[in-house]
């Protein structure tokens, strides 16, 4: 019964997803009748197929009725999406739990040894949690590509003549190459805004020769620029920013954070400041953008993997007042920053952490969807890995510290917590999405174990894989990859090749993200790893050394996948495990490939 | 550390008669520095108002929540971990009710811990029963 129900729902899911992935972005209007018609068509296609295949068992009728009711609810709830997105989301929400129930029923019905049963249950547990996280990504992807009405999107802010509050721009720097910081300062000096100051806080730079030229330029640029050099200063970047708060002009109303490598546009402040005429607005964030990539190169692929965050999750979160303050290219009200007690020095992603505390107080945050400054990407793949480690570790710190504030019952426990349910959901989803790569590592462990069993023993089973299980898993994986390419292509307006390279750019840092998740789970603190802005020595050996683990795992998967396909029995299970191992090898081997060919800081 | 700091700072300061920020001294809680215009500043070493992560004072229900997280992970091996840890989480939180004066929020947390632990137990019991049945057959 469950297998038939699953087949039916999988048919609905496949039809609605394939159509959505092919033409889902073209429908730019939404109407209840249109959505209902599409819902009825998808259900009818699945039902006709089911009728021909199984006849008319009661579960088909019951499921169709349930899907129709839920579908109407989805259409009403997601009224800003087009019909394709609404029905794709509905079928995803139905097929996911049904697949898990089916997997559970297979495990319980199979005659497994206690050890196999235990292993199968562990797999099911990981699969269940991973499926929940995947659902959050699916929602985000459909939202960005199938939304036809953006209620809060801001491409232009209405100018407010005469509204020119004093702004204090804080530029923290640690061991930054002086020529890069000088470029940043000159761009800041050219800002078209009447009332601002720039505080450069150079903390812990070991060599005096590095910071003296910056100090000299600050003097040259006039009293608007003030330079502070701090030795052995605690708190990393947040420590420097907190010091800057103590030195901020008392007349400043807004604080801006600009990274040492950012070249801001002259209209950076003039365009963003009018947003603060609304007293509820606590901060505004513009996208972080980069200037050091070469078209057609690996750095271009990595550039678009950075852009993904500002083109997919941020616009979606902005619709629900749930964006993060990403530090550079953002402005925050000074009084709010003081109200939350400044930047947290225990957290290495202090900007995102601060934004959560701001929103908890009930303030509003805006995402300004226009690039107003460009910085530098890490020069080498090793630098990229360090940066990704820091971001992930910092987010796990936030999850550990603030998880209770994000729970559905948070307001009941703490009435001071003014986060809405949507804000809690988006923050929680954004944080747990970092776990995806850790789940991938867990799946890989099961796959490798499965491969070993295929090669060396036939008596032990990890998971009793049935034909429906293999078929549907294959369909899910395929549609999942297609969906990722689809969202990257459409949201970032890329060609298929570049979208695939960007996707692999994201996969290539999967291992370091997984390590950061595991470290973040057991460690509460780590050093702030600054992203290097100089090339250093990037010879072939160094590039490969930086990705030795990924290369080792990739080669292991490649060898084992090939061995399973060549030596094990000819069964669907063998092809499935062997194929997945080969696919996993491409994810891990992407790291050494990118490490060899990625080169940014192309100034 | 103080000697290192003085040594590292004095050298550049002496080399430049108009440093941007001059180190004057420090105690356990603050750095004392002087600005270019002679104004003295006392900057606290810990400038973050929220307590640093590691020094968070343990809340009465922190162990109960830790047991709850462990109980959740205990679902993975056929619910066996949950069977042991979820009741412990419930017992711990109930013990807090009877042994300590709890705030209103903490009393609500006790309810949350008990409710979540009960749901997890409901999931874990059939799973572990199936496992035990396989073990005995």
XYZ file of C-alpha atoms in Angstrom:
740
model
C 0.000 0.000 0.000
C 2.741 2.448 0.977
C 4.736 1.559 -2.135
C 1.747 2.322 -4.384
C 1.077 5.588 -2.583
C 4.718 6.514 -2.932
C 4.717 5.735 -6.650
C 1.685 7.934 -7.145
C 3.117 10.871 -5.195
C 6.483 10.443 -6.900
C 4.694 10.667 -10.256
C 3.066 13.966 -9.222
C 6.389 15.205 -7.907
C 8.313 14.265 -11.049
C 5.775 15.834 -13.404
C 5.463 19.075 -11.452
C 9.217 19.394 -10.872
C 10.246 18.664 -14.454
C 7.739 21.180 -15.817
C 8.813 23.741 -13.208
C 12.476 23.266 -14.030
C 11.790 23.645 -17.741
C 9.291 26.518 -17.844
C 8.804 27.497 -14.182
C 10.345 30.933 -14.488
C 8.429 31.973 -17.597
C 5.008 32.320 -16.002
C 5.107 35.842 -14.519
C 1.572 36.069 -13.198
C -0.440 34.358 -10.528
C -4.124 33.578 -10.411
C -6.077 31.132 -8.266
C -7.932 29.575 -11.214
C -4.704 29.073 -13.160
C -2.994 27.492 -10.166
C -5.945 25.229 -9.469
C -6.020 24.139 -13.095
C -2.339 23.237 -12.977
C -2.819 21.402 -9.673
C -5.715 19.410 -11.140
C -3.661 18.594 -14.253
C -0.716 17.273 -12.246
C -2.951 15.199 -9.993
C -4.850 13.887 -13.033
C -1.678 12.800 -14.836
C -0.514 10.877 -11.777
C -3.946 9.387 -11.149
C -4.427 8.211 -14.743
C -1.049 6.519 -14.604
C -1.909 4.982 -11.206
C -5.306 3.843 -12.475
C -3.718 2.042 -15.390
C -1.038 0.532 -13.210
C -2.805 -0.383 -9.947
C -6.487 0.077 -10.639
C -8.282 2.217 -8.091
C -7.047 1.276 -4.640
C -8.394 3.363 -1.715
C -5.009 4.963 -1.047
C -5.046 6.596 -4.500
C -8.430 8.185 -3.825
C -7.460 9.240 -0.305
C -4.140 10.722 -1.419
C -5.690 12.604 -4.306
C -8.278 14.130 -1.974
C -5.615 15.062 0.552
C -3.378 16.542 -2.146
C -6.253 18.594 -3.548
C -7.064 20.057 -0.122
C -3.423 20.746 0.694
C -2.929 22.127 -2.804
C -5.677 24.706 -2.356
C -4.081 25.659 0.962
C -0.704 26.013 -0.788
C -2.169 28.180 -3.548
C -3.745 30.523 -0.997
C -0.692 30.600 1.265
C 1.866 31.065 -1.541
C -0.220 33.589 -3.452
C 2.868 35.513 -4.605
C 4.253 32.459 -6.413
C 3.252 31.228 -9.839
C 1.282 28.009 -10.310
C 4.376 25.917 -11.082
C 6.097 26.861 -7.848
C 2.978 26.301 -5.744
C 2.347 22.796 -7.075
C 6.047 21.831 -7.044
C 6.219 22.801 -3.373
C 3.040 20.873 -2.580
C 4.276 17.668 -4.190
C 7.681 18.013 -2.525
C 6.064 18.397 0.874
C 3.983 15.254 0.299
C 6.627 13.053 -1.295
C 9.360 13.690 1.307
C 7.621 12.291 4.409
C 6.038 9.503 2.377
C 9.441 8.424 1.108
C 10.775 8.376 4.683
C 7.769 6.370 5.881
C 8.336 3.936 3.015
C 12.039 3.586 3.898
C 11.061 2.953 7.520
C 8.516 0.328 6.515
C 11.076 -1.463 4.339
C 13.574 -1.545 7.195
C 11.062 -2.870 9.680
C 9.658 -5.484 7.280
C 13.043 -6.826 6.176
C 14.662 -9.734 7.972
C 17.729 -7.941 9.200
C 20.279 -8.955 11.758
C 20.398 -6.674 14.817
C 23.589 -5.023 13.510
C 22.069 -4.409 10.071
C 18.888 -3.073 11.656
C 20.938 -0.657 13.746
C 22.910 0.514 10.696
C 19.714 0.950 8.675
C 18.120 2.995 11.438
C 21.170 5.242 11.610
C 20.963 5.787 7.871
C 17.274 6.608 8.134
C 17.952 9.097 10.923
C 20.571 10.959 8.861
C 18.309 10.815 5.823
C 15.370 12.262 7.765
C 17.318 15.212 9.152
C 18.978 15.832 5.767
C 15.569 15.747 4.063
C 14.258 18.432 6.412
C 17.237 20.655 5.610
C 16.814 19.956 1.887
C 13.176 21.071 2.156
C 14.314 24.476 3.447
C 16.622 24.835 0.432
C 13.889 23.742 -1.922
C 11.523 26.385 -0.528
C 14.182 29.070 -0.934
C 14.904 28.038 -4.526
C 11.271 27.937 -5.565
C 10.641 31.240 -3.821
C 13.356 33.064 -5.711
C 12.540 31.622 -9.137
C 8.752 31.268 -9.000
C 7.834 34.388 -7.042
C 6.032 36.832 -9.288
C 5.329 39.538 -6.723
C 8.120 40.904 -4.510
C 6.594 42.963 -1.723
C 9.752 44.227 -0.041
C 12.360 44.162 -2.778
C 14.289 47.440 -2.999
C 16.155 48.273 -6.184
C 16.053 52.039 -5.573
C 15.514 54.016 -2.396
C 13.524 57.213 -2.646
C 15.964 60.097 -2.019
C 15.284 62.187 1.082
C 16.546 65.713 0.355
C 18.070 67.349 3.412
C 18.333 64.087 5.352
C 22.056 63.695 5.869
C 22.767 62.230 9.300
C 26.384 61.985 10.397
C 27.914 58.607 9.577
C 30.924 56.955 11.120
C 32.554 54.455 8.783
C 34.657 51.825 10.544
C 37.424 50.115 8.672
C 39.075 47.319 10.638
C 42.409 46.099 9.298
C 44.748 43.373 10.415
C 47.991 42.947 8.510
C 46.399 44.167 5.289
C 48.678 45.109 2.378
C 48.974 48.925 2.542
C 48.430 49.442 -1.176
C 45.043 47.715 -0.943
C 43.915 49.710 2.103
C 45.120 52.918 0.460
C 42.853 52.213 -2.518
C 39.958 51.649 -0.122
C 40.653 54.920 1.711
C 40.877 56.950 -1.478
C 37.520 55.541 -2.577
C 36.056 56.515 0.792
C 37.524 60.000 0.429
C 35.621 60.358 -2.841
C 32.229 59.601 -1.280
C 29.506 61.969 -2.319
C 28.108 62.695 1.140
C 28.465 65.754 3.339
C 28.748 64.338 6.873
C 30.908 61.326 7.536
C 34.094 60.256 9.257
C 36.325 57.255 8.655
C 37.948 55.426 11.553
C 40.705 53.039 10.518
C 41.462 50.548 13.273
C 44.586 48.589 12.614
C 44.716 45.865 15.255
C 47.616 43.552 15.964
C 49.467 44.084 12.683
C 52.920 42.793 13.572
C 55.047 44.798 11.151
C 55.138 48.557 11.550
C 56.007 48.937 7.867
C 52.562 47.603 7.049
C 50.486 50.114 9.006
C 52.626 53.270 8.898
C 51.792 54.072 5.227
C 48.092 53.744 6.046
C 48.496 56.078 8.998
C 50.312 58.550 6.737
C 47.540 58.462 4.155
C 44.907 59.056 6.842
C 46.764 62.218 7.844
C 46.991 63.283 4.208
C 43.257 62.753 3.638
C 42.373 65.213 6.375
C 40.591 65.334 9.738
C 37.701 63.265 8.489
C 40.042 60.263 8.562
C 41.354 58.990 11.896
C 43.801 56.155 12.319
C 44.314 53.916 15.357
C 46.935 51.257 15.731
C 46.267 48.796 18.536
C 48.820 46.282 19.721
C 47.824 42.931 21.161
C 44.186 43.895 21.029
C 41.707 41.164 22.004
C 38.484 40.270 20.240
C 39.735 39.994 16.651
C 37.657 42.040 14.191
C 34.833 42.612 16.702
C 37.376 43.843 19.228
C 38.576 46.436 16.732
C 35.016 47.437 15.843
C 34.063 47.766 19.506
C 37.074 50.010 20.032
C 35.932 52.096 17.088
C 32.578 52.538 18.801
C 34.320 54.187 21.745
C 35.992 56.640 19.354
C 32.985 57.354 17.176
C 31.932 60.984 16.876
C 29.137 61.734 19.326
C 27.165 63.343 16.504
C 27.217 60.164 14.399
C 23.830 58.542 13.980
C 24.791 55.698 11.695
C 27.710 53.278 11.660
C 29.050 51.730 8.478
C 31.457 48.837 8.284
C 33.766 48.627 5.296
C 36.325 45.859 4.859
C 39.881 46.912 4.133
C 39.760 45.722 0.505
C 36.478 47.321 -0.586
C 36.256 50.017 -3.229
C 32.958 51.712 -2.555
C 31.045 53.692 -5.170
C 30.874 57.449 -4.523
C 27.089 57.222 -4.056
C 27.272 54.405 -1.483
C 26.005 56.557 1.385
C 23.802 58.917 -0.586
C 21.784 56.003 -1.968
C 21.416 53.984 1.215
C 20.980 56.612 3.932
C 17.398 57.686 3.007
C 16.242 54.235 4.204
C 16.814 55.484 7.761
C 14.061 58.090 7.512
C 11.927 55.203 8.777
C 12.775 55.088 12.503
C 12.015 51.350 12.669
C 14.881 50.555 10.290
C 17.905 49.390 12.265
C 20.204 48.353 9.450
C 20.463 48.121 5.704
C 22.679 45.797 3.758
C 23.879 46.024 0.150
C 25.347 42.994 -1.644
C 28.982 42.156 -1.239
C 30.527 42.170 -4.661
C 33.996 41.413 -6.012
C 36.240 42.894 -8.633
C 39.127 40.471 -8.994
C 37.958 37.726 -11.306
C 38.747 37.002 -14.895
C 35.871 36.061 -17.216
C 36.104 32.447 -18.280
C 38.352 31.458 -15.390
C 37.808 29.380 -12.265
C 37.707 32.604 -10.277
C 34.613 33.597 -12.234
C 32.911 30.375 -11.137
C 33.830 31.094 -7.528
C 32.641 34.701 -7.951
C 29.166 33.462 -8.830
C 29.162 31.014 -5.945
C 29.662 34.078 -3.701
C 26.913 35.971 -5.509
C 24.493 33.118 -4.877
C 23.931 34.219 -1.270
C 23.026 37.766 -2.286
C 20.810 36.661 -5.169
C 18.959 33.747 -3.581
C 18.712 33.574 0.233
C 18.979 37.319 0.917
C 16.101 38.477 -1.343
C 13.952 35.635 -0.004
C 14.752 36.514 3.605
C 14.190 40.199 2.891
C 10.548 39.432 2.128
C 10.183 38.375 5.771
C 12.404 40.966 7.456
C 14.916 38.212 8.220
C 18.126 39.268 6.462
C 21.526 39.208 8.079
C 23.895 42.106 8.505
C 26.855 40.911 6.473
C 29.323 43.462 7.799
C 30.903 45.269 4.927
C 28.612 47.343 2.689
C 26.080 47.711 5.479
C 24.892 50.625 7.608
C 23.510 50.234 11.115
C 21.917 52.756 13.451
C 24.390 53.655 16.207
C 21.735 53.768 18.922
C 20.661 50.215 18.060
C 24.225 48.963 18.083
C 24.661 50.522 21.519
C 21.349 49.057 22.650
C 22.515 45.521 21.852
C 25.846 46.176 23.539
C 28.132 46.327 20.514
C 29.703 43.491 18.562
C 30.058 40.108 20.233
C 33.680 39.170 20.615
C 33.040 35.480 21.247
C 31.647 35.038 17.754
C 33.763 35.034 14.600
C 30.810 36.052 12.425
C 29.928 38.966 14.673
C 27.927 40.754 11.960
C 25.382 37.982 11.449
C 25.167 37.466 15.210
C 24.489 41.145 15.827
C 21.697 41.191 13.256
C 19.871 38.427 15.083
C 20.046 40.377 18.349
C 18.800 43.512 16.564
C 15.809 41.718 15.042
C 15.012 40.165 18.419
C 14.321 43.690 19.621
C 11.664 44.097 16.932
C 13.531 46.381 14.528
C 13.369 46.310 10.757
C 16.200 45.432 8.372
C 16.410 46.087 4.646
C 18.285 44.450 1.825
C 19.201 46.942 -0.877
C 19.489 44.904 -4.036
C 22.191 46.966 -5.741
C 25.933 46.534 -5.714
C 27.645 49.670 -4.366
C 31.144 48.414 -3.743
C 33.498 45.656 -4.726
C 36.150 43.853 -2.720
C 38.650 41.098 -3.256
C 37.972 37.394 -3.200
C 40.587 35.250 -1.445
C 43.634 35.046 -3.676
C 44.057 31.308 -3.411
C 41.876 28.287 -2.855
C 43.506 27.798 0.556
C 42.339 31.320 1.458
C 38.873 30.495 0.206
C 38.800 27.452 2.462
C 39.876 29.509 5.467
C 37.133 32.038 4.810
C 34.491 29.356 4.398
C 35.667 27.671 7.606
C 35.266 30.951 9.491
C 31.789 31.623 8.123
C 30.570 28.124 8.911
C 32.162 27.952 12.370
C 30.719 31.356 13.241
C 27.262 30.265 12.176
C 27.492 27.110 14.276
C 28.499 29.355 17.203
C 25.347 31.408 16.610
C 23.223 28.263 16.408
C 24.626 26.978 19.687
C 24.164 30.292 21.440
C 20.786 31.368 20.101
C 18.963 28.126 19.202
C 16.385 28.622 21.912
C 15.450 32.065 20.559
C 14.680 30.446 17.191
C 12.358 27.707 18.397
C 8.621 27.957 17.647
C 7.883 28.339 21.386
C 10.595 30.991 21.935
C 8.184 33.871 22.466
C 6.241 31.850 25.031
C 9.407 31.297 27.079
C 10.882 34.750 26.553
C 8.257 37.446 25.892
C 11.094 39.918 25.197
C 11.948 37.968 22.057
C 10.105 39.817 19.296
C 11.194 37.636 16.407
C 8.256 36.602 14.249
C 7.737 32.947 13.351
C 8.988 33.689 9.825
C 12.149 35.375 11.132
C 12.829 32.424 13.423
C 12.282 29.991 10.575
C 14.580 31.810 8.149
C 17.340 32.267 10.695
C 17.129 28.647 11.769
C 16.980 27.430 8.161
C 19.955 29.625 7.216
C 21.979 28.220 10.085
C 21.121 24.553 9.632
C 21.770 24.721 5.886
C 25.451 24.789 6.805
C 24.962 21.192 7.994
C 24.303 19.984 4.440
C 27.960 19.246 3.771
C 28.258 17.374 7.063
C 25.310 15.205 6.014
C 27.054 14.592 2.722
C 30.089 13.291 4.619
C 27.804 11.037 6.682
C 26.192 9.673 3.496
C 29.626 9.112 2.035
C 30.571 6.994 5.053
C 27.499 4.829 4.444
C 28.326 4.636 0.733
C 31.918 3.581 1.371
C 30.701 0.976 3.861
C 28.173 -0.192 1.258
C 30.932 -0.411 -1.345
C 33.157 -2.434 1.003
C 30.319 -4.847 1.717
C 29.667 -5.231 -2.001
C 33.313 -6.014 -2.619
C 34.160 -8.227 0.348
C 31.020 -9.740 1.806
C 27.497 -10.490 0.835
C 26.093 -11.459 4.209
C 25.887 -8.048 5.854
C 23.349 -5.439 4.743
C 23.333 -1.798 5.735
C 20.103 -0.917 4.077
C 17.587 -3.265 2.483
C 17.363 -1.422 -0.821
C 14.311 -2.242 -2.883
C 13.679 -1.342 -6.507
C 11.320 1.561 -5.621
C 13.855 2.856 -3.122
C 16.685 2.871 -5.660
C 14.536 4.316 -8.459
C 13.121 7.105 -6.331
C 16.454 7.957 -4.722
C 17.936 8.236 -8.198
C 15.074 10.511 -9.331
C 15.414 12.686 -6.219
C 19.171 13.107 -6.624
C 18.828 13.925 -10.320
C 16.048 16.465 -9.783
C 17.923 17.965 -6.865
C 21.023 18.651 -8.972
C 18.884 19.942 -11.828
C 17.086 22.258 -9.389
C 20.387 23.676 -8.121
C 21.574 24.363 -11.656
C 18.160 25.850 -12.482
C 18.213 28.269 -9.570
C 21.802 29.354 -10.224
C 21.143 29.830 -13.942
C 18.016 31.878 -13.449
C 18.840 33.842 -10.329
C 22.321 34.757 -11.503
C 21.560 34.811 -15.246
C 24.318 32.374 -16.191
C 24.958 29.965 -19.023
C 24.627 26.254 -18.288
C 28.400 25.735 -18.282
C 29.100 28.590 -15.906
C 26.227 27.532 -13.636
C 27.696 24.030 -13.426
C 31.160 25.398 -12.692
C 29.741 27.653 -9.980
C 27.870 24.717 -8.504
C 31.077 22.701 -8.409
C 32.770 25.731 -6.887
C 30.303 25.388 -4.006
C 30.843 21.629 -3.789
C 34.613 22.085 -3.758
C 34.528 23.679 -0.284
C 32.144 21.041 1.083
C 34.822 19.201 3.019
C 36.073 22.259 4.885
C 32.492 23.251 5.705
C 31.850 19.773 7.087
C 35.023 20.017 9.217
C 33.862 23.414 10.500
C 30.492 21.898 11.444
C 32.134 19.063 13.389
C 34.586 21.450 15.068
C 31.816 23.914 15.857
C 29.794 21.122 17.469
C 32.506 20.287 19.984
C 34.425 23.565 20.293
C 32.949 26.872 21.362
C 35.793 29.117 20.237
C 38.373 29.306 17.491
C 40.803 31.868 16.159
C 39.522 34.407 13.635
C 41.146 33.320 10.382
C 41.809 36.399 8.321
C 41.365 36.001 4.582
C 44.739 36.684 2.920
C 44.737 39.370 0.217
C 48.122 38.566 -1.217
C 49.033 35.768 -3.547
C 51.813 34.145 -1.497
C 53.404 31.037 -2.915
C 50.869 29.107 -4.952
C 52.918 26.591 -6.770
C 51.332 23.364 -7.914
C 52.553 21.411 -4.898
C 51.132 23.993 -2.485
C 47.829 24.062 -4.299
C 47.549 20.292 -4.068
C 48.777 20.220 -0.484
C 45.974 22.592 0.489
C 43.424 20.039 -0.697
C 45.139 16.790 0.249
C 42.147 15.470 2.213
C 39.649 16.200 -0.525
C 41.959 14.652 -3.120
C 42.453 11.542 -0.963
C 38.721 11.091 -0.375
C 37.952 11.770 -4.030
C 40.456 9.157 -5.198
C 39.134 6.649 -2.679
C 35.596 7.155 -3.995
C 36.781 6.940 -7.579
C 38.703 3.718 -6.992
C 35.976 2.118 -4.952
C 33.228 3.156 -7.353
C 35.138 1.691 -10.289
C 35.896 -1.490 -8.348
C 32.264 -1.958 -7.287
C 31.051 -1.516 -10.869
C 33.696 -3.870 -12.235
C 33.798 -6.602 -9.604
C 30.532 -6.775 -7.690
C 27.392 -8.650 -8.718
C 25.281 -7.232 -11.535
C 22.340 -5.863 -9.557
C 20.587 -2.460 -9.465
C 22.047 -2.028 -6.006
C 25.581 -2.366 -7.372
C 25.008 0.188 -10.113
C 23.443 2.545 -7.597
C 26.292 2.345 -5.078
C 28.998 2.404 -7.761
C 27.382 5.320 -9.557
C 26.970 7.330 -6.385
C 30.585 6.704 -5.399
C 31.747 7.968 -8.794
C 29.548 11.043 -8.454
C 30.857 11.711 -4.944
C 34.406 11.480 -6.290
C 33.678 14.384 -8.648
C 32.528 16.523 -5.704
C 35.733 15.924 -3.763
C 38.106 16.021 -6.724
C 36.651 19.412 -7.616
C 38.676 20.800 -4.688
C 42.176 20.000 -6.048
C 41.050 21.037 -9.531
C 39.849 24.426 -8.307
C 42.891 24.758 -6.094
C 45.183 24.264 -9.082
C 43.405 26.609 -11.442
C 41.726 29.148 -9.160
C 43.582 32.420 -9.002
C 41.997 35.680 -7.915
C 43.407 39.028 -6.731
C 43.644 39.899 -10.393
C 44.002 43.624 -9.755
C 52.499 40.006 28.737
C 52.701 43.534 30.091
C 56.458 43.641 29.456
C 55.956 42.380 25.926
C 53.267 44.925 25.338
C 55.337 47.813 26.649
C 58.377 46.700 24.685
C 56.443 46.235 21.471
C 54.669 49.499 21.829
C 57.421 51.695 23.202
C 59.675 51.165 20.215
C 57.333 52.542 17.555
C 56.104 55.226 19.910
C 59.560 56.517 20.606
C 60.354 56.467 16.937
C 57.397 58.665 16.168
C 56.780 61.660 18.417
C 53.091 61.858 17.448
C 51.643 58.378 17.612
C 47.970 57.926 17.020
C 47.352 56.083 20.235
C 49.829 55.727 23.078
C 49.863 52.777 25.419
C 49.968 53.975 29.036
C 49.287 50.859 30.995
C 46.745 48.229 31.837
C 45.144 46.341 34.681
C 43.142 43.140 34.728
C 40.090 44.828 33.333
C 41.242 47.737 31.169
C 43.808 49.168 28.790
C 44.804 52.778 29.428
C 45.818 54.646 26.293
C 46.263 58.283 25.391
C 45.171 59.968 22.206
C 47.171 62.282 20.010
C 45.551 65.309 21.735
C 46.598 64.013 25.175
C 43.195 62.744 26.263
C 43.446 59.557 28.325
C 41.128 56.695 27.536
C 40.276 53.671 29.620
C 39.144 50.873 27.363
C 37.702 47.784 29.023
C 39.317 44.568 27.856
C 36.005 42.804 27.674
C 33.892 45.181 25.659
C 31.162 42.829 24.694
C 28.054 43.272 26.800
C 26.731 39.767 26.220
C 28.857 37.383 28.256
C 31.559 35.648 26.258
C 30.376 32.285 25.011
C 32.568 30.126 27.170
C 31.890 32.008 30.389
C 28.125 31.837 30.204
C 26.909 30.960 33.686
C 25.152 27.590 33.512
C 21.386 27.945 33.621
C 19.456 25.529 35.830
C 18.085 23.702 32.826
C 21.242 23.634 30.709
C 21.992 19.982 31.635
C 18.414 19.025 30.802
C 18.729 20.599 27.351
C 22.045 18.846 26.807
C 20.410 15.554 27.698
C 17.632 16.416 25.269
C 20.093 17.007 22.418
C 21.809 13.727 23.261
C 18.403 12.035 23.375
C 17.663 13.375 19.886
C 20.926 11.967 18.569
C 20.066 8.774 20.438
C 17.225 8.244 17.990
C 19.825 7.243 15.388
C 20.762 3.839 16.903
C 17.188 2.558 16.776
C 16.080 4.909 19.533
C 18.188 3.129 22.141
C 19.904 6.315 23.276
C 16.598 8.125 23.543
C 15.082 5.427 25.703
C 17.776 6.130 28.299
C 18.381 9.873 27.868
C 14.898 11.313 27.360
C 13.629 10.093 30.765
C 16.812 11.468 32.308
C 16.077 14.867 30.738
C 12.560 14.753 32.153
C 13.785 13.695 35.583
C 16.460 16.370 35.651
C 14.067 19.154 34.731
C 11.458 17.937 37.244
C 14.149 17.730 39.909
C 14.916 21.389 39.247
C 11.279 22.274 39.871
C 11.376 20.688 43.315
C 14.868 21.648 44.403
C 15.331 25.213 43.150
C 13.303 28.366 42.893
C 12.840 28.681 39.146
C 11.945 31.786 37.184
C 8.746 31.864 35.137
C 10.753 31.311 31.950
C 12.563 28.338 33.459
C 9.284 26.759 34.523
C 8.125 27.078 30.911
C 11.399 25.498 29.824
C 10.646 22.534 32.073
C 7.345 22.084 30.246
C 9.139 22.333 26.882
C 11.790 19.768 27.903
C 9.167 17.316 29.167
C 6.987 17.704 26.070
C 9.846 17.253 23.596
C 11.287 14.336 25.546
C 7.861 12.678 25.590
C 7.522 13.037 21.801
C 10.982 11.594 21.290
C 10.189 8.706 23.620
C 7.044 8.007 21.637
C 9.181 7.712 18.511
C 11.960 5.745 20.177
C 9.896 3.068 21.926
C 8.617 1.289 18.777
C 12.044 1.550 17.147
C 13.853 -0.003 20.080
C 11.159 -2.664 20.477
C 11.807 -3.753 16.904
C 15.522 -3.842 17.578
C 15.078 -5.891 20.766
C 12.800 -8.290 18.918
C 15.553 -8.892 16.373
C 18.066 -9.316 19.132
C 16.021 -11.969 20.870
C 15.027 -13.907 17.750
